[in-house]
Amino acid sequence: MRDDDVLAAVRELAPTLRERAAEAESLRRVPDASIKDLAGTGFFQLLQPRAYGGLAADPLVFYRAVREIARACGSTGWVASVVGVHPWHVALFDRRAQDEVWGADPHTRISSSYAPTSQVTPVPGGFRISGRWHFSSGCDHTDWALLGGLVTDADGKPVEVYTFLVPRADYRIIDVWDTVGLRGTGSNDIVADDVFVPAHRALGFGPVSARDCPGHRTHPEPLYRLPYAAVFTTTISTPLVGIAQGAYEGYVAATRERVRVSYGQKVAEDPFAHVRIARAASDIDAAWLQLTRNIGDMYERVVRGEDLPMALRTRARRDQVLATERAVAAVDLLVENAGGSAMRTGPHPVQRAWRDVHTGRGHAANDPERALSLYGQGALGLDIQDTML
């Protein structure tokens, strides 16, 4: 299967995902049928190494597919993006870890909760971890989890933040996800009690940030030379831009027929509505163009074997957080002029999008001050020390 075949299959599936959006909200998780259908398109193999049956695709194909899914159903788009990016991260681990995940089944999926909330004890051959991790989107549809943990020295000082790769048999899922927005993501808690994680299934953020991991010496595809921060933060912003695009399309379709009773006027004839349409469309386009420009520029450089300048990496973070801001602003513009009927519980796409983008905005990757500060430091020629680049 080629990259373009996957994208075409996702586009063909999108109307079905749109029809299941209400079901996802009711279930508080993506329907099993939707995950099965997405798997059938090859979507979850886009960022998986070729050595394990994946496509190691151009990342822009992945993000285009995520946008198409999120246009149809925000929760499904969010889960697809987050679960779909994890093969990229697992590809950076020791080959033994990858064999354990994909050796028997190349279609194995992985969820995550990266915040280092666990207790970690180094032991001979690895680590013992215990803890409760929040917001593991799509975890009910996966068999492994990437879990964060902080390793300290004998004095309790932080040494390194690790990601531990843990099989489903070693943790349990606690159903706690009941939210206003992104209701269908099933972002539940994961609990592990004194679990042993061998060293080959632990990966520090230092090597990841330096792009010097065991997987870099295993997989030749340029995809895995991209920076973690750019890949993962774009993974968070892309579904939000897709949700905004779906809201825009739904708003325009509804506005063609809507009458504002208070004024006895067709909204399609209201020049102020025209202005909102133009502003929202521009914000969504700007967000998408900048996201794709940055990932495209990075990918072209790694394909050529070139280094990635810090100016490009900080630009990617700058534009990623602003893409989220623009997506939220665009949906807000539309909601303000959509009328009271748009906020009724039901099939209207604008109210669901409004709830979804504001919920997604709360993700740690969307902290604008932190990301914009990094860009400002770089522009002023200051030394930047941040593992999120």
XYZ file of C-alpha atoms in Angstrom:
389
model
C 0.000 0.000 0.000
C 1.260 3.487 -0.876
C 0.976 6.626 1.254
C -1.531 8.160 -1.153
C -3.682 5.018 -1.016
C -4.004 5.428 2.757
C -4.997 9.078 2.415
C -7.588 8.229 -0.234
C -9.027 5.456 1.957
C -9.257 7.816 4.934
C -11.138 10.382 2.849
C -13.552 7.685 1.717
C -14.115 6.636 5.336
C -14.681 10.189 6.640
C -18.485 10.348 6.061
C -18.920 7.187 8.125
C -16.848 8.656 10.944
C -19.000 11.786 10.809
C -22.120 9.661 11.204
C -20.599 8.023 14.297
C -19.591 11.277 16.013
C -22.635 11.297 18.293
C -22.028 7.642 19.158
C -18.441 8.466 20.141
C -19.700 11.159 22.496
C -22.268 8.829 24.007
C -19.722 6.056 24.538
C -17.046 8.517 25.730
C -14.630 6.638 23.471
C -14.173 6.081 19.768
C -16.433 3.224 18.601
C -14.640 -0.054 18.031
C -15.927 -0.091 14.458
C -14.203 3.220 13.736
C -10.853 1.990 15.039
C -11.244 -1.184 12.986
C -12.115 0.819 9.871
C -9.174 3.186 10.382
C -6.849 0.223 10.831
C -8.172 -1.153 7.564
C -7.096 1.995 5.725
C -3.486 1.492 6.832
C -3.553 4.763 8.765
C -1.871 3.391 11.899
C 1.054 2.103 9.799
C 1.907 5.495 8.281
C 4.619 6.373 10.817
C 5.643 2.788 11.602
C 9.079 1.550 10.418
C 9.201 -0.491 7.233
C 11.078 -3.214 9.112
C 7.841 -3.868 11.025
C 5.363 -3.650 8.175
C 4.935 0.113 8.271
C 5.182 2.765 5.581
C 7.609 5.221 7.246
C 5.676 7.783 5.231
C 6.230 11.441 4.536
C 4.838 12.971 7.748
C 2.693 15.400 5.751
C 0.631 12.441 4.543
C -0.013 11.498 8.173
C -1.061 15.014 9.147
C -3.293 15.380 6.080
C -5.029 12.144 7.054
C -5.474 13.373 10.637
C -7.029 16.600 9.379
C -9.510 14.652 7.252
C -10.509 12.463 10.204
C -10.874 15.424 12.579
C -13.030 17.305 10.048
C -15.461 14.428 10.314
C -15.258 13.738 14.074
C -13.074 15.694 16.459
C -12.712 12.915 19.026
C -11.810 10.332 16.405
C -9.328 12.752 14.857
C -7.677 13.387 18.216
C -7.342 9.678 19.026
C -6.158 8.847 15.519
C -3.482 11.531 15.728
C -2.219 10.592 19.191
C -2.296 6.819 18.746
C -1.059 7.143 15.178
C 2.091 9.028 16.175
C 3.243 6.505 18.772
C 4.818 4.109 16.253
C 7.198 6.975 15.461
C 8.265 7.149 19.109
C 8.517 3.391 19.578
C 10.785 3.319 16.511
C 13.366 5.241 18.579
C 13.582 2.506 21.241
C 15.971 -0.427 21.373
C 15.257 -3.051 18.728
C 14.337 -5.565 21.435
C 11.498 -3.321 22.587
C 10.203 -2.960 19.047
C 10.317 -6.725 18.599
C 8.180 -7.143 21.708
C 5.587 -4.663 20.447
C 5.373 -5.579 16.761
C 7.171 -8.898 16.394
C 4.043 -11.036 16.725
C 1.555 -8.474 15.396
C 2.604 -5.479 13.260
C -0.842 -3.955 13.880
C -0.311 -3.561 17.638
C -1.291 -0.066 18.834
C 0.148 2.030 21.678
C -1.335 4.765 23.877
C 0.536 7.197 26.138
C 0.603 9.437 29.167
C 3.941 11.249 29.149
C 3.692 13.388 32.293
C 6.311 12.016 34.730
C 3.871 11.309 37.548
C 5.202 7.908 38.591
C 7.550 6.671 41.281
C 10.642 5.244 39.604
C 13.264 3.056 41.250
C 16.357 1.987 39.286
C 17.064 -1.727 39.832
C 19.486 -4.167 38.220
C 18.500 -4.587 34.575
C 15.972 -1.772 34.479
C 13.448 0.072 36.622
C 10.452 -0.516 38.853
C 7.622 1.959 38.360
C 4.376 2.697 40.153
C 1.869 5.441 39.564
C -1.300 6.786 38.051
C -1.138 8.527 34.705
C -3.945 10.730 33.385
C -5.404 11.483 29.945
C -4.303 8.412 27.965
C -6.372 9.036 24.832
C -7.598 5.927 23.046
C -6.124 3.603 25.666
C -9.051 1.176 25.414
C -7.975 0.414 21.839
C -4.306 -0.315 22.565
C -2.158 -3.104 23.985
C 0.870 -1.091 25.141
C 1.405 2.288 26.801
C 4.200 4.856 26.822
C 4.355 6.186 30.403
C 6.457 9.031 31.761
C 8.643 8.913 34.843
C 11.293 11.034 36.532
C 14.543 9.395 37.659
C 16.324 11.120 40.545
C 19.729 10.713 42.175
C 20.410 9.659 45.775
C 19.689 13.220 46.933
C 16.350 13.364 45.165
C 17.562 15.692 42.429
C 16.119 15.091 38.918
C 18.469 13.201 36.637
C 16.386 12.362 33.579
C 12.798 12.109 32.406
C 12.146 8.683 30.930
C 9.418 7.141 28.850
C 8.665 3.560 29.827
C 7.089 1.141 27.364
C 4.666 -1.096 29.258
C 2.416 -3.965 28.038
C -1.313 -4.024 28.798
C -0.883 -6.969 31.165
C 1.160 -4.753 33.507
C -1.344 -1.929 33.983
C -5.051 -1.326 34.363
C -7.329 1.349 32.932
C -9.581 3.423 35.191
C -12.641 4.855 33.447
C -12.721 8.512 34.531
C -13.137 10.424 31.243
C -16.350 12.457 31.373
C -15.807 15.911 29.882
C -17.510 18.716 28.006
C -15.279 18.505 24.929
C -13.422 15.729 23.122
C -15.843 13.472 24.971
C -15.260 10.556 22.632
C -11.503 10.288 23.157
C -11.665 7.867 26.099
C -8.706 9.655 27.698
C -8.791 7.546 30.836
C -6.263 6.942 33.609
C -3.641 4.204 33.624
C -2.459 2.638 36.884
C 0.611 0.446 37.393
C 1.780 -1.029 40.703
C 5.474 -1.879 41.156
C 5.995 -2.958 37.543
C 9.439 -4.005 36.329
C 10.476 -2.351 33.069
C 13.681 -3.709 31.496
C 16.233 -1.133 30.454
C 15.617 -1.716 26.752
C 12.029 -0.522 27.248
C 13.090 2.771 28.841
C 14.138 5.810 26.822
C 15.351 9.136 28.214
C 14.331 12.504 26.820
C 17.962 13.546 26.605
C 18.786 11.115 23.760
C 15.404 11.817 22.158
C 16.053 15.564 22.116
C 19.583 15.010 20.806
C 18.202 12.626 18.153
C 20.669 9.956 19.250
C 18.537 6.961 20.203
C 18.981 3.213 19.589
C 16.302 3.382 16.908
C 18.264 5.981 14.963
C 20.907 3.332 14.439
C 18.291 0.736 13.440
C 16.010 2.467 10.964
C 17.454 4.305 7.939
C 14.255 6.176 7.041
C 14.656 9.962 7.364
C 11.284 10.202 9.128
C 12.907 9.228 12.424
C 15.466 12.075 12.257
C 12.734 14.655 12.860
C 12.669 16.358 16.288
C 10.332 14.882 18.870
C 8.901 18.292 19.811
C 7.916 19.199 16.272
C 6.351 15.810 15.568
C 4.368 15.558 18.801
C 3.176 19.136 19.141
C 2.026 19.159 15.511
C 0.196 15.941 16.361
C -1.801 17.909 18.960
C -2.530 20.999 16.828
C -3.461 19.217 13.596
C -6.719 17.645 14.828
C -7.754 21.022 16.264
C -7.241 22.660 12.881
C -9.219 19.815 11.303
C -12.026 20.327 13.814
C -12.101 24.042 12.969
C -12.258 23.210 9.253
C -15.210 20.895 9.842
C -16.957 23.581 11.904
C -16.391 26.133 9.156
C -17.859 23.865 6.502
C -20.841 23.053 8.720
C -21.410 26.706 9.519
C -21.328 27.769 5.862
C -23.750 25.014 4.884
C -26.187 25.958 7.673
C -25.906 29.677 6.971
C -27.042 29.274 3.371
C -30.485 28.290 4.685
C -30.674 30.109 8.009
C -33.017 33.018 8.682
C -32.452 35.396 11.588
C -36.043 35.760 12.781
C -35.360 38.804 14.958
C -34.362 40.825 11.902
C -36.415 39.015 9.275
C -33.214 38.563 7.320
C -31.506 35.676 5.613
C -28.115 35.311 7.295
C -26.565 34.592 3.910
C -27.356 38.214 3.006
C -25.772 39.655 6.162
C -22.445 41.370 5.327
C -21.227 40.908 8.896
C -21.649 37.155 8.530
C -19.602 37.382 5.339
C -16.777 39.033 7.286
C -16.797 36.308 9.929
C -16.658 33.636 7.240
C -13.667 35.356 5.656
C -11.801 35.788 8.944
C -12.433 32.227 10.082
C -11.357 30.796 6.736
C -8.168 32.851 6.778
C -7.265 31.784 10.319
C -7.774 28.116 9.459
C -5.785 28.412 6.239
C -2.950 30.264 7.974
C -2.777 27.639 10.709
C -2.644 24.778 8.249
C -0.175 26.420 5.872
C 2.293 27.167 8.649
C 2.042 23.718 10.200
C 2.643 21.988 6.887
C 5.374 24.417 5.822
C 7.407 23.730 8.939
C 7.064 19.955 8.900
C 7.689 19.960 5.147
C 10.850 22.067 5.497
C 12.155 19.827 8.266
C 11.424 16.646 6.364
C 13.119 17.916 3.218
C 16.226 18.728 5.238
C 16.453 15.334 6.937
C 15.880 13.589 3.589
C 18.931 15.487 2.293
C 20.885 14.557 5.408
C 21.133 18.158 6.594
C 21.041 19.431 10.147
C 17.990 21.240 11.464
C 18.831 24.796 12.555
C 17.474 25.986 15.877
C 15.695 28.835 14.082
C 13.568 26.284 12.206
C 12.835 24.266 15.334
C 11.711 27.319 17.321
C 9.666 28.510 14.334
C 7.856 25.191 14.289
C 6.956 25.519 17.974
C 5.903 29.154 17.478
C 3.598 28.337 14.599
C 2.231 25.195 16.247
C 0.866 27.008 19.303
C -0.451 29.821 17.115
C -2.145 27.257 14.879
C -4.087 26.098 17.918
C -4.932 29.705 18.820
C -6.164 30.372 15.297
C -8.291 27.217 15.261
C -9.947 28.229 18.523
C -10.412 31.828 17.342
C -11.991 30.688 14.081
C -14.515 28.485 15.830
C -15.309 31.265 18.313
C -16.028 33.651 15.438
C -18.468 31.188 13.929
C -20.191 30.324 17.212
C -20.816 33.987 17.969
C -22.859 34.283 14.778
C -24.362 30.794 14.591
C -27.480 31.555 16.635
C -28.986 29.828 19.640
C -30.009 26.740 17.684
C -26.374 25.906 17.018
C -25.795 25.375 20.754
C -28.494 22.781 21.194
C -27.314 19.288 22.007
C -27.531 17.393 18.755
C -25.997 17.060 15.323
C -25.027 20.711 14.683
C -21.244 20.613 14.058
C -20.400 24.069 15.428
C -21.281 23.492 19.077
C -19.385 20.204 19.194
C -16.386 21.814 17.525
C -16.523 24.703 19.998
C -16.396 22.273 22.930
C -13.690 20.176 21.312
C -11.237 22.938 20.384
C -11.459 24.565 23.796
C -10.823 21.229 25.489
C -7.896 20.463 23.186
C -6.486 23.932 23.814
C -5.783 22.863 27.394
C -3.144 20.308 26.354
C 0.364 21.096 27.634
C 1.678 21.304 24.053
C -0.533 24.357 23.514
C 1.117 26.583 26.120
C 1.712 29.709 23.990
C 3.857 31.663 26.421
C 6.399 28.866 26.792
C 6.673 28.191 23.053
C 6.725 31.845 22.023
C 9.343 32.615 24.654
C 11.622 30.008 23.105
C 11.252 31.663 19.721
C 11.987 35.078 21.227
C 15.116 33.771 22.938
C 16.372 32.415 19.647
C 15.590 35.616 17.770
C 17.627 37.569 20.341
C 20.569 35.212 20.033
C 20.226 33.764 23.533
C 21.230 30.201 24.354
C 18.172 27.907 24.363
C 18.160 24.916 26.675
C 14.873 23.098 26.346
C 14.202 19.407 25.748
C 10.934 20.329 24.011
C 12.830 21.347 20.875
